[in-house]
Amino acid sequence: MSIEQSVQLNFLSRADGSAYYCLGNTSVVASVTGPTSGRVSARHHNKCNLEVQFCPCNGQPTIEERDVECIIGECIEEILASHLHPRATILLNIQELQSEHEHQLLTASLNGAVMALMDAGVQMQGLLAAVTCCYTHAGVVIVEPTALELQESKSSLVFVLESDTANVVACYQQGRLSVAEYTAVLNRAIEAAKEVFQFYRSEMLKRYSSHGCIDGQNEADYDYDPL
Amino acid sequence: MGESRHVSSMKVVLPGDLIMELPVKPVDTSENVFLGPGLRWKDGVVRATRPGILKKDSRNLYFIESHQKRYIPQKREFVVGTVIKNKGNSYLVDIGSHEPATISFLAFENASKKTRKDLRLGDLIYGQLLVANKDMEPELVCIDFYNRAVGMGTLPDGGLLFKVPLHVARSLVNPSNPFLLELGARLSFSIVVGFNGRVWVKAKNMADMTSVMHAVSLLECMSTEEALIKMHSVIDSVLSQCAVD
């Protein structure tokens, strides 16, 4: 993947977890609050309720933003261990800061949301990575294309993939493709998703090794009360 | 407190990472594996559910040490809470979890129906969680098994309450942590640390309390070794600032 990604975890002080995530020219801030008490009407007796709020960088949220909220919410619910917090609410706020294309924005929002959830320490069964791809008229697959390449392409797709099995959780596509073409794009997306997961891992390694607890210095004996 | 156990850090894990395969229960009990916070056993494999450092102690207890700000109640943990509502026979106490905890007016030392404990809204309580279950609201008590307070109860007026991330609170209550010892050598204060990340400090004057708060807050973003070096300059600057005011 040629595109550069960067993240700053624990970006907001008041939220339980937050991430300032940049993917190429797209940047978002995602923040997680929860599990908290939420609206009584939205409570479930057996699982937690996930509320996603997406704010565009200018103007009020419109129907398109609600669409993005729904896609992100349904994807995140797939990995959340929601049965562990019945009657609670997890709030996920995503603020767009900069973007050039809606596909890139969806990709950055989803990756940012997953990193914010990891920062908050919300229990999850796995991880998700989103990848933008496009298939040009010349029959070339481009992973993480520029906004211009997306506009000029025959078909543009966003894949949301799961970490353990590399299964497709969601696919958002514009433009038609044959089965063979689609499979070619998917295979490239699976390869690119591995790099995203590797990025998550290196960021977490940075975060936890900075506290000097990983290289064995802190293997302290301490009293543990088994009761 | 039980015997001292050796805890070793293994590696940094992410949610969904495969930790080990545990297809059947071992017959020999010495091979039993205990799973602590952050790990779940499903379909014969153990997976992580939180990012953090995988740790193991000498009796095969595996757990994940992760950084969190939001408290999830656990049975028998000591917490600091704020009284938010009087419900007649019980009080509602905010302990930072998604539901407020309840505490009975009888759950204090020497409290009976005639000599009932009167709490006002906003009072701070240091108590232990008697019930902490995902399906029930948490319940606090301020007495132990033998009806003694053992340090629990309402906290006196004139203290200072602040919040720290949960891993900081856990490291502060570790008796071998040099940070509080060094801080105690510098200033005189009493401190109550709840597992829910709320810390209550009381000292002679506000300047001392503020400097303790700023010193403890250093642990949020640095290791204990770094904080020990930085601590004195932070205390000096707070004290000199307060002397000017």
Short mmCIF file of C-alpha atoms in Angstrom, two decimals:
data_model
loop_
_atom_site.label_atom_id
_atom_site.label_comp_id
_atom_site.label_asym_id
_atom_site.label_seq_id
_atom_site.Cartn_x
_atom_site.Cartn_y
_atom_site.Cartn_z
CA MET A 1 0.00 0.00 0.00
CA SER A 2 1.60 3.23 -1.15
CA ILE A 3 -0.60 5.50 0.93
CA GLU A 4 0.60 6.81 4.27
CA GLN A 5 -1.39 6.32 7.46
CA SER A 6 -0.82 7.83 10.86
CA VAL A 7 -2.70 7.88 14.13
CA GLN A 8 -2.59 9.69 17.45
CA LEU A 9 -4.28 7.70 20.19
CA ASN A 10 -5.83 9.24 23.31
CA PHE A 11 -6.18 12.48 21.35
CA LEU A 12 -9.11 13.82 23.42
CA SER A 13 -8.82 14.04 27.17
CA ARG A 14 -12.49 13.77 28.14
CA ALA A 15 -13.47 10.79 25.98
CA ASP A 16 -12.87 7.21 27.14
CA GLY A 17 -10.96 6.50 23.96
CA SER A 18 -10.12 8.53 20.88
CA ALA A 19 -8.01 8.41 17.77
CA TYR A 20 -6.90 11.06 15.29
CA TYR A 21 -6.44 9.02 12.16
CA CYS A 22 -5.01 10.15 8.82
CA LEU A 23 -5.07 8.10 5.67
CA GLY A 24 -3.41 9.95 2.83
CA ASN A 25 -5.29 13.22 2.42
CA THR A 26 -8.22 12.11 4.58
CA SER A 27 -8.26 12.74 8.30
CA VAL A 28 -10.86 12.06 10.98
CA VAL A 29 -11.13 12.17 14.76
CA ALA A 30 -13.06 9.29 16.29
CA SER A 31 -14.01 9.19 19.94
CA VAL A 32 -15.64 6.52 22.08
CA THR A 33 -17.59 7.05 25.29
CA GLY A 34 -18.80 4.05 27.09
CA PRO A 35 -20.18 1.73 28.18
CA THR A 36 -22.38 4.47 29.65
CA SER A 37 -26.05 4.79 30.48
CA GLY A 38 -27.88 5.94 27.41
CA ARG A 39 -31.42 6.69 26.37
CA VAL A 40 -33.91 4.41 28.13
CA SER A 41 -35.80 3.86 24.88
CA ALA A 42 -32.67 2.56 23.14
CA ARG A 43 -31.74 0.01 25.81
CA HIS A 44 -31.55 -3.68 25.00
CA HIS A 45 -32.00 -6.25 27.75
CA ASN A 46 -29.31 -8.59 26.40
CA LYS A 47 -26.74 -6.43 24.66
CA CYS A 48 -25.35 -2.94 24.54
CA ASN A 49 -26.57 -0.30 22.16
CA LEU A 50 -24.10 1.27 19.78
CA GLU A 51 -24.78 4.84 18.74
CA VAL A 52 -22.77 6.28 15.90
CA GLN A 53 -22.65 9.99 15.17
CA PHE A 54 -20.90 11.24 12.10
CA CYS A 55 -20.20 14.95 11.72
CA PRO A 56 -19.09 16.38 8.37
CA CYS A 57 -16.41 19.09 8.40
CA ASN A 58 -18.91 21.73 7.35
CA GLY A 59 -22.67 22.00 7.58
CA GLN A 60 -25.27 19.90 9.31
CA PRO A 61 -25.31 16.09 8.99
CA THR A 62 -27.60 15.09 6.12
CA ILE A 63 -29.07 11.84 4.84
CA GLU A 64 -25.69 10.86 3.37
CA GLU A 65 -24.04 11.12 6.77
CA ARG A 66 -26.81 8.97 8.25
CA ASP A 67 -26.00 6.38 5.59
CA VAL A 68 -22.34 6.37 6.62
CA GLU A 69 -23.39 6.08 10.28
CA CYS A 70 -25.50 3.03 9.48
CA ILE A 71 -22.71 1.30 7.53
CA ILE A 72 -20.14 1.96 10.28
CA GLY A 73 -22.57 0.99 13.05
CA GLU A 74 -23.53 -2.33 11.46
CA CYS A 75 -19.89 -3.20 10.76
CA ILE A 76 -18.73 -2.36 14.30
CA GLU A 77 -21.60 -4.37 15.82
CA GLU A 78 -20.16 -7.43 14.10
CA ILE A 79 -16.98 -7.29 16.17
CA LEU A 80 -18.21 -5.75 19.41
CA ALA A 81 -18.62 -8.18 22.33
CA SER A 82 -21.93 -6.44 23.01
CA HIS A 83 -23.42 -9.19 25.20
CA LEU A 84 -20.97 -8.23 27.96
CA HIS A 85 -22.64 -4.89 28.67
CA PRO A 86 -26.43 -5.31 28.67
CA ARG A 87 -28.50 -2.10 29.04
CA ALA A 88 -25.44 0.06 28.37
CA THR A 89 -24.75 2.39 25.46
CA ILE A 90 -21.49 2.88 23.61
CA LEU A 91 -21.26 6.23 21.86
CA LEU A 92 -19.06 6.55 18.84
CA ASN A 93 -18.46 10.04 17.49
CA ILE A 94 -16.66 10.58 14.24
CA GLN A 95 -15.64 14.04 13.11
CA GLU A 96 -14.47 14.49 9.56
CA LEU A 97 -11.59 16.94 9.32
CA GLN A 98 -10.51 16.64 5.72
CA SER A 99 -11.48 14.45 2.79
CA GLU A 100 -11.55 14.35 -0.99
CA HIS A 101 -13.84 11.46 -1.79
CA GLU A 102 -16.68 9.77 0.09
CA HIS A 103 -15.10 6.30 -0.30
CA GLN A 104 -11.84 7.41 1.26
CA LEU A 105 -13.81 9.11 4.03
CA LEU A 106 -15.72 5.91 4.81
CA THR A 107 -12.48 3.94 4.91
CA ALA A 108 -10.75 6.43 7.21
CA SER A 109 -13.80 6.72 9.48
CA LEU A 110 -14.05 2.98 9.96
CA ASN A 111 -10.36 2.49 10.64
CA GLY A 112 -10.36 5.48 12.98
CA ALA A 113 -13.40 4.12 14.82
CA VAL A 114 -11.73 0.73 15.33
CA MET A 115 -8.60 2.41 16.70
CA ALA A 116 -10.68 4.57 19.07
CA LEU A 117 -12.50 1.45 20.33
CA MET A 118 -9.13 -0.23 20.96
CA ASP A 119 -7.92 2.89 22.78
CA ALA A 120 -11.02 2.82 25.00
CA GLY A 121 -10.42 -0.84 25.81
CA VAL A 122 -13.92 -1.86 24.72
CA GLN A 123 -14.09 -5.65 24.51
CA MET A 124 -14.16 -6.89 20.91
CA GLN A 125 -14.12 -10.29 19.26
CA GLY A 126 -11.84 -9.18 16.44
CA LEU A 127 -10.81 -6.18 14.40
CA LEU A 128 -11.91 -4.60 11.17
CA ALA A 129 -9.97 -2.89 8.42
CA ALA A 130 -11.46 -0.94 5.55
CA VAL A 131 -9.71 -0.64 2.21
CA THR A 132 -10.60 1.53 -0.79
CA CYS A 133 -9.99 0.01 -4.22
CA CYS A 134 -10.85 0.91 -7.76
CA TYR A 135 -10.94 -0.90 -11.09
CA THR A 136 -9.95 1.27 -14.03
CA HIS A 137 -11.27 1.08 -17.58
CA ALA A 138 -7.87 -0.31 -18.59
CA GLY A 139 -8.44 -3.27 -16.26
CA VAL A 140 -5.97 -2.25 -13.56
CA VAL A 141 -6.73 -2.64 -9.85
CA ILE A 142 -5.58 0.30 -7.74
CA VAL A 143 -5.51 -0.03 -3.97
CA GLU A 144 -6.02 3.22 -2.01
CA PRO A 145 -6.34 5.34 -5.17
CA THR A 146 -6.39 9.12 -5.28
CA ALA A 147 -9.69 10.98 -5.55
CA LEU A 148 -9.10 11.58 -9.26
CA GLU A 149 -8.42 7.91 -9.93
CA LEU A 150 -11.65 7.04 -8.08
CA GLN A 151 -13.66 9.42 -10.26
CA GLU A 152 -12.15 8.14 -13.50
CA SER A 153 -12.47 4.45 -12.61
CA LYS A 154 -14.95 1.92 -13.99
CA SER A 155 -15.89 0.83 -10.49
CA SER A 156 -14.87 1.93 -7.01
CA LEU A 157 -15.24 -0.21 -3.92
CA VAL A 158 -14.75 -0.09 -0.16
CA PHE A 159 -14.14 -3.45 1.48
CA VAL A 160 -14.48 -3.97 5.21
CA LEU A 161 -12.55 -7.07 6.23
CA GLU A 162 -12.28 -8.99 9.46
CA SER A 163 -8.87 -9.62 11.03
CA ASP A 164 -8.96 -13.32 11.86
CA THR A 165 -10.48 -14.93 8.78
CA ALA A 166 -10.18 -12.05 6.28
CA ASN A 167 -13.91 -12.45 5.65
CA VAL A 168 -15.73 -9.57 3.99
CA VAL A 169 -17.98 -7.86 6.52
CA ALA A 170 -19.21 -5.19 4.13
CA CYS A 171 -18.62 -4.03 0.59
CA TYR A 172 -19.69 -0.65 -0.72
CA GLN A 173 -19.49 -0.48 -4.48
CA GLN A 174 -20.22 2.00 -7.22
CA GLY A 175 -20.12 0.78 -10.84
CA ARG A 176 -20.52 -2.72 -12.28
CA LEU A 177 -17.89 -5.46 -12.38
CA SER A 178 -17.88 -9.06 -13.57
CA VAL A 179 -17.28 -11.85 -11.05
CA ALA A 180 -13.68 -12.35 -12.20
CA GLU A 181 -12.94 -8.63 -11.97
CA TYR A 182 -14.57 -8.42 -8.55
CA THR A 183 -12.48 -11.36 -7.26
CA ALA A 184 -9.31 -9.73 -8.54
CA VAL A 185 -10.12 -6.53 -6.63
CA LEU A 186 -11.06 -8.51 -3.51
CA ASN A 187 -7.76 -10.40 -3.48
CA ARG A 188 -5.83 -7.15 -3.66
CA ALA A 189 -8.00 -5.71 -0.86
CA ILE A 190 -7.26 -8.70 1.39
CA GLU A 191 -3.53 -8.11 0.87
CA ALA A 192 -3.92 -4.40 1.66
CA ALA A 193 -6.00 -5.13 4.78
CA LYS A 194 -3.08 -7.11 6.21
CA GLU A 195 -1.02 -3.93 6.11
CA VAL A 196 -3.75 -2.06 8.00
CA PHE A 197 -3.81 -4.77 10.69
CA GLN A 198 -0.03 -4.59 10.86
CA PHE A 199 -0.35 -0.85 11.37
CA TYR A 200 -2.81 -1.38 14.26
CA ARG A 201 -0.37 -3.81 15.83
CA SER A 202 2.65 -1.52 15.53
CA GLU A 203 0.68 1.39 17.03
CA MET A 204 -0.44 -0.71 20.00
CA LEU A 205 3.11 -1.99 20.46
CA LYS A 206 4.33 1.60 20.55
CA ARG A 207 1.68 2.56 23.08
CA TYR A 208 2.20 -0.30 25.49
CA SER A 209 5.97 -0.55 25.29
CA SER A 210 6.32 3.16 26.07
CA HIS A 211 5.26 2.39 29.61
CA GLY A 212 8.32 0.22 30.10
CA CYS A 213 6.33 -2.87 30.92
CA ILE A 214 7.08 -5.13 28.00
CA ASP A 215 10.81 -5.71 28.01
CA GLY A 216 10.76 -7.42 31.36
CA GLN A 217 11.80 -4.46 33.54
CA ASN A 218 8.50 -4.40 35.25
CA GLU A 219 8.11 -8.05 36.07
CA ALA A 220 7.43 -7.06 39.62
CA ASP A 221 6.41 -9.46 42.31
CA TYR A 222 3.29 -8.17 43.88
CA ASP A 223 0.65 -9.38 46.22
CA TYR A 224 -2.26 -10.88 44.44
CA ASP A 225 -5.33 -11.49 46.53
CA PRO A 226 -7.04 -14.64 45.27
CA LEU A 227 -9.94 -14.54 47.79
CA MET B 1 -3.38 -10.58 51.15
CA GLY B 2 -2.22 -13.84 49.65
CA GLU B 3 1.29 -14.95 48.99
CA SER B 4 3.44 -13.00 46.58
CA ARG B 5 3.23 -14.26 43.00
CA HIS B 6 5.59 -13.76 40.14
CA VAL B 7 3.94 -12.05 37.18
CA SER B 8 5.66 -12.11 33.82
CA SER B 9 4.77 -10.04 30.76
CA MET B 10 4.56 -12.03 27.55
CA LYS B 11 3.64 -9.83 24.60
CA VAL B 12 1.34 -7.12 23.28
CA VAL B 13 -1.90 -8.57 21.93
CA LEU B 14 -4.82 -7.15 19.96
CA PRO B 15 -8.52 -8.07 20.14
CA GLY B 16 -9.17 -11.32 18.30
CA ASP B 17 -5.61 -12.63 18.68
CA LEU B 18 -5.34 -16.33 19.32
CA ILE B 19 -3.69 -16.90 22.68
CA MET B 20 -3.86 -20.70 23.00
CA GLU B 21 -5.94 -23.69 22.13
CA LEU B 22 -7.87 -25.30 24.95
CA PRO B 23 -10.00 -28.00 23.38
CA VAL B 24 -10.85 -30.11 26.42
CA LYS B 25 -10.65 -29.70 30.15
CA PRO B 26 -7.40 -31.22 31.47
CA VAL B 27 -7.89 -34.18 33.80
CA ASP B 28 -4.86 -33.27 35.86
CA THR B 29 -5.76 -30.18 37.90
CA SER B 30 -2.16 -28.96 37.91
CA GLU B 31 -2.57 -28.17 34.20
CA ASN B 32 -5.59 -25.95 34.80
CA VAL B 33 -5.45 -22.58 33.12
CA PHE B 34 -7.15 -19.57 34.68
CA LEU B 35 -8.38 -16.80 32.40
CA GLY B 36 -8.44 -13.28 33.79
CA PRO B 37 -9.74 -10.01 32.35
CA GLY B 38 -9.44 -9.47 28.61
CA LEU B 39 -9.56 -13.14 27.60
CA ARG B 40 -12.47 -15.25 26.40
CA TRP B 41 -12.73 -18.97 25.74
CA LYS B 42 -14.92 -19.84 22.77
CA ASP B 43 -15.08 -22.89 20.50
CA GLY B 44 -12.02 -24.46 22.12
CA VAL B 45 -9.70 -21.48 21.64
CA VAL B 46 -8.75 -18.59 23.89
CA ARG B 47 -8.79 -15.18 22.27
CA ALA B 48 -7.97 -11.69 23.50
CA THR B 49 -10.81 -9.17 23.63
CA ARG B 50 -8.77 -6.10 24.53
CA PRO B 51 -5.50 -4.66 23.34
CA GLY B 52 -2.79 -4.75 25.97
CA ILE B 53 0.03 -6.75 27.48
CA LEU B 54 -0.59 -10.43 27.97
CA LYS B 55 0.63 -11.43 31.41
CA LYS B 56 0.88 -14.71 33.23
CA ASP B 57 1.50 -15.54 36.86
CA SER B 58 3.03 -18.58 38.49
CA ARG B 59 -0.20 -20.56 38.78
CA ASN B 60 -1.19 -20.29 35.11
CA LEU B 61 -3.43 -17.23 35.47
CA TYR B 62 -3.43 -15.38 32.17
CA PHE B 63 -4.74 -11.84 31.92
CA ILE B 64 -4.41 -8.71 29.81
CA GLU B 65 -3.16 -5.49 31.32
CA SER B 66 -4.82 -2.77 29.28
CA HIS B 67 -5.25 0.98 29.47
CA GLN B 68 -8.80 2.08 30.11
CA LYS B 69 -10.60 5.08 31.48
CA ARG B 70 -14.08 3.64 31.88
CA TYR B 71 -14.69 1.47 34.94
CA ILE B 72 -16.48 -1.86 34.67
CA PRO B 73 -17.46 -3.09 38.15
CA GLN B 74 -15.79 -6.22 39.48
CA LYS B 75 -16.80 -8.04 42.63
CA ARG B 76 -14.70 -7.34 45.77
CA GLU B 77 -12.96 -4.29 44.31
CA PHE B 78 -12.60 -1.15 46.42
CA VAL B 79 -14.05 1.98 44.84
CA VAL B 80 -14.60 5.65 45.62
CA GLY B 81 -18.06 6.95 44.73
CA THR B 82 -20.29 10.00 45.06
CA VAL B 83 -23.77 9.83 46.58
CA ILE B 84 -26.19 11.05 43.94
CA LYS B 85 -29.64 10.06 45.23
CA ASN B 86 -31.42 9.08 48.42
CA LYS B 87 -33.84 6.22 47.82
CA GLY B 88 -35.20 5.82 51.36
CA ASN B 89 -33.62 2.57 52.45
CA SER B 90 -30.64 2.87 50.14
CA TYR B 91 -28.55 5.43 48.37
CA LEU B 92 -27.43 5.60 44.76
CA VAL B 93 -23.69 6.06 44.39
CA ASP B 94 -21.94 7.09 41.18
CA ILE B 95 -18.83 4.93 40.80
CA GLY B 96 -18.14 5.70 37.13
CA SER B 97 -19.76 2.57 35.71
CA HIS B 98 -22.71 2.70 33.34
CA GLU B 99 -25.17 2.15 36.18
CA PRO B 100 -24.96 3.79 39.62
CA ALA B 101 -24.29 1.43 42.53
CA THR B 102 -26.66 1.10 45.48
CA ILE B 103 -25.64 1.09 49.12
CA SER B 104 -27.97 0.15 51.96
CA PHE B 105 -28.09 2.49 54.97
CA LEU B 106 -27.35 -0.61 57.09
CA ALA B 107 -24.12 -1.40 55.27
CA PHE B 108 -22.00 0.78 57.57
CA GLU B 109 -20.19 -0.05 60.76
CA ASN B 110 -22.43 0.17 63.87
CA ALA B 111 -25.44 1.16 61.76
CA SER B 112 -28.86 -0.13 62.78
CA LYS B 113 -32.41 0.90 61.96
CA LYS B 114 -32.35 3.24 64.97
CA THR B 115 -28.87 4.67 64.51
CA ARG B 116 -29.01 5.01 60.78
CA LYS B 117 -26.25 6.44 58.73
CA ASP B 118 -27.26 9.74 57.20
CA LEU B 119 -25.58 10.60 53.96
CA ARG B 120 -25.98 13.82 52.10
CA LEU B 121 -25.93 14.18 48.35
CA GLY B 122 -22.39 14.70 47.15
CA ASP B 123 -20.80 12.77 50.01
CA LEU B 124 -17.88 10.58 49.04
CA ILE B 125 -17.90 6.91 49.94
CA TYR B 126 -15.03 4.45 49.99
CA GLY B 127 -16.53 0.99 49.82
CA GLN B 128 -16.24 -2.50 48.44
CA LEU B 129 -18.39 -4.02 45.70
CA LEU B 130 -20.52 -6.84 47.08
CA VAL B 131 -22.45 -7.47 43.87
CA ALA B 132 -20.97 -6.77 40.46
CA ASN B 133 -22.72 -8.61 37.73
CA LYS B 134 -23.43 -7.51 34.20
CA ASP B 135 -27.14 -8.21 34.60
CA MET B 136 -27.62 -6.53 37.99
CA GLU B 137 -26.90 -3.12 39.36
CA PRO B 138 -23.72 -3.05 41.44
CA GLU B 139 -24.06 -3.00 45.23
CA LEU B 140 -21.58 -1.39 47.61
CA VAL B 141 -20.91 -2.11 51.27
CA CYS B 142 -18.74 -0.27 53.78
CA ILE B 143 -18.26 -3.24 56.12
CA ASP B 144 -16.37 -6.49 55.77
CA PHE B 145 -17.50 -10.03 56.57
CA TYR B 146 -17.28 -9.38 60.30
CA ASN B 147 -19.19 -6.04 60.27
CA ARG B 148 -16.02 -3.99 60.73
CA ALA B 149 -15.33 -0.86 58.72
CA VAL B 150 -11.60 -1.65 58.07
CA GLY B 151 -11.02 1.82 56.68
CA MET B 152 -14.16 1.99 54.56
CA GLY B 153 -16.96 4.53 55.04
CA THR B 154 -17.62 8.13 54.15
CA LEU B 155 -14.61 10.28 53.40
CA PRO B 156 -14.17 13.40 55.56
CA ASP B 157 -14.74 16.94 54.28
CA GLY B 158 -11.96 19.07 52.90
CA GLY B 159 -10.29 16.52 50.61
CA LEU B 160 -9.66 16.62 46.89
CA LEU B 161 -11.06 14.10 44.42
CA PHE B 162 -9.66 13.56 40.94
CA LYS B 163 -9.79 10.91 38.26
CA VAL B 164 -6.95 8.90 36.74
CA PRO B 165 -6.99 6.11 34.14
CA LEU B 166 -7.61 2.68 35.62
CA HIS B 167 -4.10 1.33 35.03
CA VAL B 168 -2.69 4.24 37.04
CA ALA B 169 -5.06 3.46 39.92
CA ARG B 170 -4.04 -0.20 39.81
CA SER B 171 -0.34 0.66 39.87
CA LEU B 172 -0.83 3.08 42.79
CA VAL B 173 -2.38 0.44 45.07
CA ASN B 174 0.53 -1.92 44.43
CA PRO B 175 2.38 -1.84 47.78
CA SER B 176 5.79 -2.21 46.14
CA ASN B 177 5.24 0.81 43.87
CA PRO B 178 8.00 3.30 44.76
CA PHE B 179 6.03 6.30 43.53
CA LEU B 180 3.75 6.83 46.53
CA LEU B 181 6.62 6.08 48.95
CA GLU B 182 8.72 8.81 47.36
CA LEU B 183 5.75 11.18 47.30
CA GLY B 184 5.04 10.41 50.95
CA ALA B 185 8.62 11.21 51.86
CA ARG B 186 8.26 14.63 50.25
CA LEU B 187 4.78 15.68 51.43
CA SER B 188 2.48 14.50 54.20
CA PHE B 189 -0.99 13.55 53.02
CA SER B 190 -3.57 10.77 53.21
CA ILE B 191 -4.67 9.16 49.98
CA VAL B 192 -7.52 6.82 49.05
CA VAL B 193 -7.32 5.13 45.67
CA GLY B 194 -10.40 3.46 44.22
CA PHE B 195 -10.11 0.78 41.54
CA ASN B 196 -12.55 2.88 39.52
CA GLY B 197 -9.84 5.45 38.89
CA ARG B 198 -10.98 7.98 41.50
CA VAL B 199 -8.35 9.20 43.86
CA TRP B 200 -9.06 11.19 47.03
CA VAL B 201 -6.31 13.17 48.72
CA LYS B 202 -6.30 15.13 51.95
CA ALA B 203 -3.42 17.23 53.21
CA LYS B 204 -2.84 20.23 55.45
CA ASN B 205 -3.49 22.82 52.79
CA MET B 206 -4.76 23.10 49.24
CA ALA B 207 -1.28 23.61 47.79
CA ASP B 208 -0.13 20.20 49.04
CA MET B 209 -3.25 18.48 47.72
CA THR B 210 -2.85 20.12 44.33
CA SER B 211 0.78 19.09 44.08
CA VAL B 212 -0.11 15.48 44.93
CA MET B 213 -2.77 15.58 42.23
CA HIS B 214 -0.36 16.91 39.62
CA ALA B 215 2.32 14.42 40.63
CA VAL B 216 -0.07 11.46 40.37
CA SER B 217 -1.35 12.73 37.03
CA LEU B 218 2.18 12.36 35.67
CA LEU B 219 1.71 8.59 35.69
CA GLU B 220 -0.96 8.94 33.00
CA CYS B 221 1.62 9.54 30.33
CA MET B 222 4.92 8.19 31.65
CA SER B 223 6.34 5.18 33.40
CA THR B 224 6.98 5.11 37.15
CA GLU B 225 10.75 5.56 36.66
CA GLU B 226 10.25 8.68 34.54
CA ALA B 227 7.60 10.05 36.90
CA LEU B 228 9.92 9.61 39.89
CA ILE B 229 12.47 11.90 38.22
CA LYS B 230 9.93 14.46 37.06
CA MET B 231 7.88 14.50 40.27
CA HIS B 232 9.98 16.91 42.32
CA SER B 233 10.09 19.63 39.68
CA VAL B 234 6.30 19.41 39.27
CA ILE B 235 5.74 19.69 43.03
CA ASP B 236 8.18 22.60 43.23
CA SER B 237 6.44 24.51 40.47
CA VAL B 238 2.95 23.94 41.96
CA LEU B 239 4.10 24.96 45.45
CA SER B 240 5.87 28.08 44.20
CA GLN B 241 2.81 29.00 42.13
CA CYS B 242 0.57 28.60 45.18
CA ALA B 243 2.96 30.69 47.31
CA VAL B 244 2.66 33.55 44.79
CA ASP B 245 -1.15 33.37 44.84
#
